mmCIF file of C-alpha atoms in Angstrom:
data_model
loop_
_atom_site.group_PDB
_atom_site.id
_atom_site.type_symbol
_atom_site.label_atom_id
_atom_site.label_comp_id
_atom_site.label_asym_id
_atom_site.label_seq_id
_atom_site.Cartn_x
_atom_site.Cartn_y
_atom_site.Cartn_z
ATOM 1 C CA MET A 1 -92.917 3.696 7.481
ATOM 2 C CA LYS A 2 -92.975 0.637 9.697
ATOM 3 C CA ILE A 3 -91.388 0.329 13.139
ATOM 4 C CA ILE A 4 -90.586 -2.956 14.909
ATOM 5 C CA THR A 5 -90.109 -3.391 18.660
ATOM 6 C CA PHE A 6 -89.132 -6.630 20.414
ATOM 7 C CA GLY A 7 -89.391 -7.547 24.077
ATOM 8 C CA GLU A 8 -91.595 -8.854 26.866
ATOM 9 C CA ILE A 9 -95.099 -7.750 27.753
ATOM 10 C CA MET A 10 -96.054 -8.473 31.354
ATOM 11 C CA LEU A 11 -99.009 -8.363 33.670
ATOM 12 C CA ARG A 12 -98.614 -5.316 35.935
ATOM 13 C CA LEU A 13 -100.225 -5.636 39.369
ATOM 14 C CA ALA A 14 -100.188 -2.303 41.210
ATOM 15 C CA THR A 15 -101.366 -1.510 44.715
ATOM 16 C CA PRO A 16 -104.242 0.998 44.666
ATOM 17 C CA GLU A 17 -104.163 4.407 46.331
ATOM 18 C CA HIS A 18 -100.442 4.307 47.200
ATOM 19 C CA LEU A 19 -100.933 1.345 49.545
ATOM 20 C CA ARG A 20 -97.923 -0.680 50.626
ATOM 21 C CA PHE A 21 -97.725 -4.335 49.572
ATOM 22 C CA GLY A 22 -98.516 -5.426 53.142
ATOM 23 C CA GLN A 23 -101.685 -3.321 53.182
ATOM 24 C CA ALA A 24 -103.102 -4.266 49.789
ATOM 25 C CA THR A 25 -106.056 -6.637 49.552
ATOM 26 C CA SER A 26 -106.397 -6.151 45.800
ATOM 27 C CA PHE A 27 -104.237 -5.106 42.853
ATOM 28 C CA GLU A 28 -104.997 -3.046 39.753
ATOM 29 C CA ALA A 29 -104.176 -5.098 36.664
ATOM 30 C CA SER A 30 -102.785 -3.797 33.377
ATOM 31 C CA TYR A 31 -100.176 -4.879 30.826
ATOM 32 C CA SER A 32 -96.786 -3.356 30.198
ATOM 33 C CA GLY A 33 -93.176 -3.817 29.158
ATOM 34 C CA GLY A 34 -90.492 -1.485 27.834
ATOM 35 C CA GLU A 35 -90.785 -2.239 24.130
ATOM 36 C CA ALA A 36 -94.566 -2.726 24.312
ATOM 37 C CA ASN A 37 -94.845 0.711 25.918
ATOM 38 C CA VAL A 38 -92.868 2.223 23.041
ATOM 39 C CA ALA A 39 -95.080 0.432 20.525
ATOM 40 C CA VAL A 40 -98.301 1.747 22.102
ATOM 41 C CA SER A 41 -96.940 5.315 22.170
ATOM 42 C CA LEU A 42 -95.901 5.199 18.525
ATOM 43 C CA ALA A 43 -99.236 3.730 17.466
ATOM 44 C CA GLY A 44 -100.921 6.566 19.349
ATOM 45 C CA PHE A 45 -98.869 9.001 17.265
ATOM 46 C CA GLY A 46 -100.366 7.413 14.157
ATOM 47 C CA LEU A 47 -97.412 5.284 13.068
ATOM 48 C CA GLN A 48 -97.456 1.684 11.860
ATOM 49 C CA VAL A 49 -95.740 -0.283 14.601
ATOM 50 C CA CYS A 50 -95.346 -4.012 15.099
ATOM 51 C CA PHE A 51 -94.529 -5.530 18.490
ATOM 52 C CA VAL A 52 -92.740 -8.872 18.454
ATOM 53 C CA THR A 53 -92.855 -11.177 21.478
ATOM 54 C CA ARG A 54 -93.842 -14.651 22.659
ATOM 55 C CA LEU A 55 -97.047 -15.184 24.613
ATOM 56 C CA PRO A 56 -98.511 -18.296 26.228
ATOM 57 C CA HIS A 57 -101.598 -19.954 24.759
ATOM 58 C CA HIS A 58 -104.083 -19.192 27.547
ATOM 59 C CA ASP A 59 -106.559 -16.519 28.638
ATOM 60 C CA ILE A 60 -103.963 -14.205 30.190
ATOM 61 C CA GLY A 61 -101.858 -14.333 27.030
ATOM 62 C CA ASP A 62 -105.005 -13.588 25.033
ATOM 63 C CA SER A 63 -105.784 -10.642 27.296
ATOM 64 C CA ALA A 64 -102.332 -9.143 26.796
ATOM 65 C CA LEU A 65 -102.722 -9.565 23.044
ATOM 66 C CA ALA A 66 -106.146 -7.895 23.105
ATOM 67 C CA THR A 67 -104.703 -4.905 24.961
ATOM 68 C CA LEU A 68 -102.117 -4.322 22.236
ATOM 69 C CA LEU A 69 -104.794 -4.605 19.539
ATOM 70 C CA ARG A 70 -106.937 -2.104 21.443
ATOM 71 C CA TYR A 71 -104.179 0.461 21.016
ATOM 72 C CA HIS A 72 -103.692 -0.328 17.318
ATOM 73 C CA VAL A 73 -100.381 -2.176 17.634
ATOM 74 C CA ASP A 74 -99.692 -4.763 14.911
ATOM 75 C CA THR A 75 -99.499 -8.191 16.564
ATOM 76 C CA SER A 76 -98.877 -10.209 13.395
ATOM 77 C CA PHE A 77 -95.543 -11.469 14.690
ATOM 78 C CA ILE A 78 -96.475 -12.415 18.221
ATOM 79 C CA TYR A 79 -95.485 -16.036 18.582
ATOM 80 C CA ARG A 80 -97.527 -18.279 20.874
ATOM 81 C CA GLY A 81 -95.976 -20.803 23.241
ATOM 82 C CA GLY A 82 -94.565 -21.240 26.721
ATOM 83 C CA GLU A 83 -96.342 -21.662 30.028
ATOM 84 C CA ARG A 84 -96.739 -18.258 31.624
ATOM 85 C CA LEU A 85 -96.750 -14.487 31.278
ATOM 86 C CA GLY A 86 -94.212 -12.522 33.308
ATOM 87 C CA VAL A 87 -95.604 -10.437 36.164
ATOM 88 C CA TYR A 88 -94.388 -7.375 37.993
ATOM 89 C CA PHE A 89 -95.803 -5.949 41.197
ATOM 90 C CA LEU A 90 -95.743 -2.188 41.765
ATOM 91 C CA GLU A 91 -96.014 -0.377 45.082
ATOM 92 C CA THR A 92 -96.447 3.272 44.173
ATOM 93 C CA GLY A 93 -94.591 5.647 46.479
ATOM 94 C CA ALA A 94 -95.669 9.065 47.650
ATOM 95 C CA SER A 95 -93.819 12.130 48.857
ATOM 96 C CA HIS A 96 -90.583 10.933 50.486
ATOM 97 C CA ARG A 97 -91.333 7.198 50.103
ATOM 98 C CA GLY A 98 -90.126 5.844 46.792
ATOM 99 C CA SER A 99 -91.925 3.304 44.631
ATOM 100 C CA LYS A 100 -90.979 -0.358 44.725
ATOM 101 C CA VAL A 101 -91.024 -3.051 42.016
ATOM 102 C CA VAL A 102 -90.964 -6.837 42.520
ATOM 103 C CA TYR A 103 -90.472 -9.029 39.441
ATOM 104 C CA ASP A 104 -91.977 -12.476 38.909
ATOM 105 C CA ARG A 105 -90.900 -13.312 35.370
ATOM 106 C CA ALA A 106 -88.719 -16.420 35.615
ATOM 107 C CA HIS A 107 -89.654 -19.086 33.042
ATOM 108 C CA SER A 108 -92.014 -16.730 31.226
ATOM 109 C CA ALA A 109 -92.827 -17.473 27.597
ATOM 110 C CA ILE A 110 -90.217 -15.064 26.263
ATOM 111 C CA ALA A 111 -87.605 -16.101 28.828
ATOM 112 C CA GLU A 112 -87.688 -19.541 27.218
ATOM 113 C CA ILE A 113 -87.443 -18.263 23.652
ATOM 114 C CA GLN A 114 -84.728 -19.811 21.471
ATOM 115 C CA THR A 115 -82.929 -18.765 18.299
ATOM 116 C CA GLY A 116 -84.743 -19.881 15.173
ATOM 117 C CA MET A 117 -88.229 -19.340 16.621
ATOM 118 C CA ILE A 118 -88.593 -15.937 14.930
ATOM 119 C CA ASP A 119 -88.215 -15.383 11.191
ATOM 120 C CA TRP A 120 -86.552 -11.972 11.370
ATOM 121 C CA GLU A 121 -86.264 -11.580 7.586
ATOM 122 C CA ASN A 122 -90.048 -11.817 7.401
ATOM 123 C CA VAL A 123 -90.594 -9.569 10.433
ATOM 124 C CA PHE A 124 -88.401 -6.795 9.006
ATOM 125 C CA ALA A 125 -89.928 -6.815 5.510
ATOM 126 C CA GLY A 126 -90.750 -3.168 4.748
ATOM 127 C CA ALA A 127 -89.511 -1.928 8.135
ATOM 128 C CA THR A 128 -87.495 1.281 8.578
ATOM 129 C CA TRP A 129 -86.743 1.218 12.326
ATOM 130 C CA PHE A 130 -86.067 -1.397 15.023
ATOM 131 C CA HIS A 131 -86.155 -0.629 18.765
ATOM 132 C CA TRP A 132 -85.163 -2.811 21.703
ATOM 133 C CA THR A 133 -84.078 -2.292 25.310
ATOM 134 C CA GLY A 134 -81.479 -3.722 27.662
ATOM 135 C CA ILE A 135 -84.291 -5.403 29.590
ATOM 136 C CA THR A 136 -84.791 -8.056 26.918
ATOM 137 C CA PRO A 137 -81.291 -9.633 26.934
ATOM 138 C CA ALA A 138 -81.363 -9.476 30.749
ATOM 139 C CA ILE A 139 -84.298 -11.899 30.872
ATOM 140 C CA SER A 140 -82.421 -15.032 29.765
ATOM 141 C CA LYS A 141 -79.629 -16.347 27.572
ATOM 142 C CA GLY A 142 -82.161 -17.317 24.920
ATOM 143 C CA ALA A 143 -83.715 -13.845 24.857
ATOM 144 C CA ALA A 144 -80.240 -12.291 24.558
ATOM 145 C CA LEU A 145 -79.306 -14.516 21.616
ATOM 146 C CA VAL A 146 -82.602 -13.819 19.838
ATOM 147 C CA CYS A 147 -82.156 -10.076 20.412
ATOM 148 C CA LYS A 148 -78.670 -10.274 18.895
ATOM 149 C CA ASP A 149 -80.061 -12.190 15.899
ATOM 150 C CA ALA A 150 -82.644 -9.438 15.415
ATOM 151 C CA CYS A 151 -80.013 -6.698 15.456
ATOM 152 C CA GLU A 152 -77.748 -8.573 13.049
ATOM 153 C CA CYS A 153 -80.629 -9.010 10.617
ATOM 154 C CA ALA A 154 -81.849 -5.397 10.933
ATOM 155 C CA ALA A 155 -78.325 -4.054 10.396
ATOM 156 C CA ARG A 156 -77.853 -6.268 7.344
ATOM 157 C CA LEU A 157 -81.101 -4.900 5.877
ATOM 158 C CA GLY A 158 -80.078 -1.272 6.510
ATOM 159 C CA ILE A 159 -82.758 -0.649 9.145
ATOM 160 C CA THR A 160 -82.113 2.053 11.756
ATOM 161 C CA ILE A 161 -81.645 0.481 15.185
ATOM 162 C CA SER A 162 -82.187 2.166 18.555
ATOM 163 C CA VAL A 163 -81.596 0.835 22.051
ATOM 164 C CA ASP A 164 -82.610 2.063 25.474
ATOM 165 C CA LEU A 165 -79.881 0.702 27.759
ATOM 166 C CA ASN A 166 -82.444 0.330 30.574
ATOM 167 C CA TYR A 167 -80.269 -1.397 33.169
ATOM 168 C CA ARG A 168 -82.202 -3.611 35.598
ATOM 169 C CA GLN A 169 -79.887 -5.090 38.223
ATOM 170 C CA ASN A 170 -82.467 -7.567 39.508
ATOM 171 C CA LEU A 171 -82.844 -9.223 36.094
ATOM 172 C CA TRP A 172 -79.217 -10.004 35.227
ATOM 173 C CA LYS A 173 -79.080 -13.416 36.883
ATOM 174 C CA TRP A 174 -78.553 -15.944 34.093
ATOM 175 C CA GLY A 175 -74.751 -16.073 34.118
ATOM 176 C CA ARG A 176 -73.241 -13.149 32.202
ATOM 177 C CA THR A 177 -73.054 -9.482 33.155
ATOM 178 C CA ALA A 178 -74.892 -6.654 31.450
ATOM 179 C CA GLY A 179 -71.609 -5.241 30.181
ATOM 180 C CA GLN A 180 -70.542 -8.531 28.595
ATOM 181 C CA VAL A 181 -73.823 -9.135 26.810
ATOM 182 C CA MET A 182 -74.643 -5.574 25.798
ATOM 183 C CA SER A 183 -71.127 -5.079 24.387
ATOM 184 C CA GLU A 184 -71.996 -7.747 21.813
ATOM 185 C CA ILE A 185 -75.376 -6.287 20.769
ATOM 186 C CA VAL A 186 -75.090 -2.499 21.092
ATOM 187 C CA PRO A 187 -72.460 -2.274 18.264
ATOM 188 C CA TYR A 188 -75.323 -2.711 15.778
ATOM 189 C CA CYS A 189 -77.158 0.382 17.053
ATOM 190 C CA ASP A 190 -77.432 3.817 15.438
ATOM 191 C CA LEU A 191 -79.050 5.520 18.451
ATOM 192 C CA ILE A 192 -78.373 4.868 22.147
ATOM 193 C CA ILE A 193 -80.760 6.158 24.816
ATOM 194 C CA ALA A 194 -79.895 6.139 28.516
ATOM 195 C CA ASN A 195 -80.480 7.814 31.866
ATOM 196 C CA GLU A 196 -78.021 9.107 34.440
ATOM 197 C CA GLU A 197 -77.139 5.587 35.635
ATOM 198 C CA ASP A 198 -77.324 3.280 32.613
ATOM 199 C CA ALA A 199 -74.000 4.105 30.963
ATOM 200 C CA GLN A 200 -72.188 3.746 34.268
ATOM 201 C CA LYS A 201 -73.911 0.530 35.358
ATOM 202 C CA VAL A 202 -73.557 -1.216 31.994
ATOM 203 C CA PHE A 203 -70.284 0.115 30.568
ATOM 204 C CA GLY A 204 -68.561 1.848 33.494
ATOM 205 C CA ILE A 205 -68.867 5.298 31.885
ATOM 206 C CA ASN A 206 -69.481 7.995 34.491
ATOM 207 C CA ALA A 207 -71.254 11.341 34.298
ATOM 208 C CA GLN A 208 -70.510 14.215 36.679
ATOM 209 C CA SER A 209 -74.176 14.918 37.114
ATOM 210 C CA GLY A 210 -74.650 17.048 40.200
ATOM 211 C CA ASP A 211 -76.804 15.925 43.109
ATOM 212 C CA ILE A 212 -79.562 13.819 41.534
ATOM 213 C CA SER A 213 -81.302 13.468 44.922
ATOM 214 C CA LYS A 214 -81.898 17.231 44.970
ATOM 215 C CA GLY A 215 -83.096 17.510 41.402
ATOM 216 C CA GLU A 216 -79.770 18.899 40.191
ATOM 217 C CA VAL A 217 -79.183 17.427 36.737
ATOM 218 C CA THR A 218 -76.943 19.349 34.340
ATOM 219 C CA ALA A 219 -77.177 18.168 30.727
ATOM 220 C CA SER A 220 -73.770 19.515 29.715
ATOM 221 C CA PHE A 221 -72.057 16.912 31.912
ATOM 222 C CA TYR A 222 -73.366 14.216 29.559
ATOM 223 C CA SER A 223 -71.488 15.233 26.417
ATOM 224 C CA THR A 224 -68.418 13.297 27.568
ATOM 225 C CA VAL A 225 -70.546 10.226 28.292
ATOM 226 C CA ALA A 226 -72.017 10.412 24.801
ATOM 227 C CA GLN A 227 -68.620 10.754 23.183
ATOM 228 C CA ASP A 228 -67.283 7.809 25.198
ATOM 229 C CA LEU A 229 -70.217 5.677 24.038
ATOM 230 C CA ILE A 230 -69.669 6.638 20.405
ATOM 231 C CA ARG A 231 -65.970 5.804 20.676
ATOM 232 C CA LEU A 232 -66.948 2.434 22.103
ATOM 233 C CA PHE A 233 -69.617 1.848 19.432
ATOM 234 C CA PRO A 234 -68.587 3.585 16.168
ATOM 235 C CA LYS A 235 -71.832 2.786 14.299
ATOM 236 C CA THR A 236 -73.722 4.950 16.786
ATOM 237 C CA SER A 237 -74.272 8.493 15.510
ATOM 238 C CA ARG A 238 -76.555 9.851 18.262
ATOM 239 C CA VAL A 239 -76.825 9.415 22.028
ATOM 240 C CA ALA A 240 -79.816 10.696 23.995
ATOM 241 C CA PHE A 241 -80.386 11.014 27.730
ATOM 242 C CA THR A 242 -83.400 11.413 29.960
ATOM 243 C CA LEU A 243 -82.595 13.735 32.854
ATOM 244 C CA ARG A 244 -84.620 13.224 36.010
ATOM 245 C CA GLY A 245 -84.106 15.166 39.203
ATOM 246 C CA SER A 246 -85.868 13.344 42.039
ATOM 247 C CA ILE A 247 -86.948 15.838 44.658
ATOM 248 C CA ASN A 248 -89.349 13.271 46.079
ATOM 249 C CA ALA A 249 -91.606 10.491 44.757
ATOM 250 C CA THR A 250 -94.267 12.900 43.509
ATOM 251 C CA HIS A 251 -92.113 15.907 42.598
ATOM 252 C CA ASN A 252 -89.441 15.566 39.898
ATOM 253 C CA THR A 253 -87.736 17.765 37.372
ATOM 254 C CA TRP A 254 -87.593 16.282 33.879
ATOM 255 C CA SER A 255 -85.594 17.067 30.773
ATOM 256 C CA GLY A 256 -83.563 15.462 28.006
ATOM 257 C CA ALA A 257 -80.387 15.890 26.000
ATOM 258 C CA LEU A 258 -79.163 14.688 22.607
ATOM 259 C CA TRP A 259 -75.579 14.426 21.376
ATOM 260 C CA ASN A 260 -75.559 14.471 17.561
ATOM 261 C CA GLY A 261 -71.829 14.029 17.019
ATOM 262 C CA LEU A 262 -71.122 17.767 16.982
ATOM 263 C CA GLU A 263 -72.938 19.310 19.926
ATOM 264 C CA LEU A 264 -75.143 18.528 22.896
ATOM 265 C CA LEU A 265 -78.713 19.728 22.460
ATOM 266 C CA GLU A 266 -80.719 20.389 25.620
ATOM 267 C CA ALA A 267 -84.499 20.287 26.056
ATOM 268 C CA PRO A 268 -86.535 22.566 28.343
ATOM 269 C CA ILE A 269 -86.764 21.512 31.985
ATOM 270 C CA TYR A 270 -90.235 20.601 33.265
ATOM 271 C CA ASP A 271 -91.094 20.870 36.943
ATOM 272 C CA ILE A 272 -93.551 18.028 37.570
ATOM 273 C CA THR A 273 -95.060 18.652 40.979
ATOM 274 C CA HIS A 274 -97.871 16.082 41.124
ATOM 275 C CA ILE A 275 -96.774 12.826 39.512
ATOM 276 C CA VAL A 276 -99.596 10.389 38.788
ATOM 277 C CA ASP A 277 -97.391 7.545 37.487
ATOM 278 C CA ARG A 278 -93.747 7.818 36.426
ATOM 279 C CA VAL A 279 -93.353 4.197 35.271
ATOM 280 C CA GLY A 280 -92.847 4.104 31.512
ATOM 281 C CA ALA A 281 -91.550 7.679 31.243
ATOM 282 C CA GLY A 282 -88.287 6.548 29.679
ATOM 283 C CA ASP A 283 -90.178 4.449 27.138
ATOM 284 C CA SER A 284 -92.365 7.418 26.234
ATOM 285 C CA PHE A 285 -89.197 9.479 25.693
ATOM 286 C CA CYS A 286 -87.866 6.795 23.329
ATOM 287 C CA ALA A 287 -91.116 6.774 21.368
ATOM 288 C CA GLY A 288 -91.196 10.562 21.167
ATOM 289 C CA LEU A 289 -87.619 10.710 19.938
ATOM 290 C CA ILE A 290 -88.211 8.034 17.300
ATOM 291 C CA TYR A 291 -91.304 9.893 16.108
ATOM 292 C CA GLY A 292 -89.451 13.204 16.030
ATOM 293 C CA LEU A 293 -86.428 11.910 14.125
ATOM 294 C CA LEU A 294 -88.730 10.315 11.560
ATOM 295 C CA HIS A 295 -91.020 13.336 11.134
ATOM 296 C CA PHE A 296 -89.031 16.510 11.748
ATOM 297 C CA GLY A 297 -86.204 15.821 9.315
ATOM 298 C CA ASP A 298 -82.945 17.484 10.302
ATOM 299 C CA ASP A 299 -84.519 19.464 13.151
ATOM 300 C CA GLU A 300 -82.972 17.456 15.976
ATOM 301 C CA GLN A 301 -83.806 20.121 18.559
ATOM 302 C CA LYS A 302 -87.494 19.811 17.723
ATOM 303 C CA SER A 303 -87.225 16.016 17.907
ATOM 304 C CA LEU A 304 -85.647 16.222 21.365
ATOM 305 C CA ASN A 305 -88.200 18.756 22.585
ATOM 306 C CA PHE A 306 -91.028 16.535 21.321
ATOM 307 C CA ALA A 307 -89.605 13.500 23.152
ATOM 308 C CA THR A 308 -89.210 15.456 26.375
ATOM 309 C CA ALA A 309 -92.687 16.977 26.244
ATOM 310 C CA ALA A 310 -94.253 13.605 25.442
ATOM 311 C CA SER A 311 -92.522 11.952 28.386
ATOM 312 C CA CYS A 312 -93.421 14.860 30.666
ATOM 313 C CA LEU A 313 -97.080 14.190 29.866
ATOM 314 C CA LYS A 314 -96.612 10.487 30.644
ATOM 315 C CA HIS A 315 -96.186 11.405 34.312
ATOM 316 C CA THR A 316 -99.865 12.461 34.319
ATOM 317 C CA ILE A 317 -101.205 9.094 33.089
ATOM 318 C CA LYS A 318 -101.848 5.990 35.172
ATOM 319 C CA GLY A 319 -100.327 2.783 33.839
ATOM 320 C CA ASP A 320 -97.221 2.253 31.727
ATOM 321 C CA TYR A 321 -98.662 3.445 28.405
ATOM 322 C CA ASN A 322 -98.341 7.060 27.274
ATOM 323 C CA LEU A 323 -101.822 7.636 25.888
ATOM 324 C CA VAL A 324 -101.300 11.088 24.382
ATOM 325 C CA THR A 325 -101.668 12.460 20.867
ATOM 326 C CA VAL A 326 -99.227 14.385 18.714
ATOM 327 C CA GLU A 327 -101.452 17.441 19.102
ATOM 328 C CA GLU A 328 -101.285 17.282 22.897
ATOM 329 C CA VAL A 329 -97.494 16.981 22.820
ATOM 330 C CA MET A 330 -97.153 19.888 20.395
ATOM 331 C CA LYS A 331 -99.410 22.010 22.586
ATOM 332 C CA LEU A 332 -97.106 21.492 25.580
ATOM 333 C CA MET A 333 -94.025 22.104 23.407
ATOM 334 C CA GLN A 334 -95.490 25.447 22.422
ATOM 335 C CA GLY A 335 -95.745 26.458 26.070
ATOM 336 C CA ASP A 336 -99.328 25.599 26.957
ATOM 337 C CA GLY A 337 -99.046 23.586 30.144
ATOM 338 C CA SER A 338 -102.045 25.223 31.788
ATOM 339 C CA GLY A 339 -104.086 22.035 32.004
ATOM 340 C CA ARG A 340 -107.248 23.947 31.079
ATOM 341 C CA VAL A 341 -110.311 21.925 30.152
ATOM 342 C CA SER A 342 -110.613 21.300 26.413
ATOM 343 C CA ARG A 343 -114.229 21.860 25.333
#
């Protein structure tokens, strides 16, 4: 089975040791992006996954490409062109100070992508699944149109399509709202993934979710949100949610839920008391859910539990990529969260 993801890969520049931007004299460099993060996770689970993007023809573009190859992601359909790679700066919070992200991605190679640059029929040859996020159409009008072309082609070929709504307020600046654009692309999707804010911010659908600031997140409140989304997008058969309770920057509760059209399935709740890096947790949940639905057949509860355990482990790993194996995820699913040394 072959999985395709499409989006932007960026240079991540993070302050070391929880320093504030004004204190930092150096930055730790790595590469990341929602759909690239999903691709790396899936490749780590042993799946064939192809990441589609546009990268500039220079050393930084080459470095980003080399990183994907290092993690066994197929880069056959990375198109070269444009002037620059997008950048995001990360100030990692601690305790009661939250993290902060500053984007510098205007006029990046993928922001200037245009319809017709990607041969989607060729990209999707032999593919079974296509994943994208709401970040990609937020980048630019061109990226939104190309994303829509991809979904139209994948749907025509009978490929399963998943979307992480992934609302980013600071990116929607090119003239249309998230709701307007996403309402034209999400109808092609079979699976929608969101957090406690995405459905409300993009489509105005609210969840009565308790006090998120105190870590109070009740999955059962989300069944109505899922049903509202399915009514809005009839092709969608499943809706999944990541459930984060933010006690402080380094202590969160974490869980997930999945509406399958009949009932809301709930995953175990993990109490993560010493977060190393939470960026990319939602992407790791997406990858875990895709893996589970492809490998565990009709056992949707197991698929959800796998996604939640995988994304719990992501909080222990620096950088955006979830560099864990299927065996490590299964071990946590089975109740071994002791963290004992493996010898």
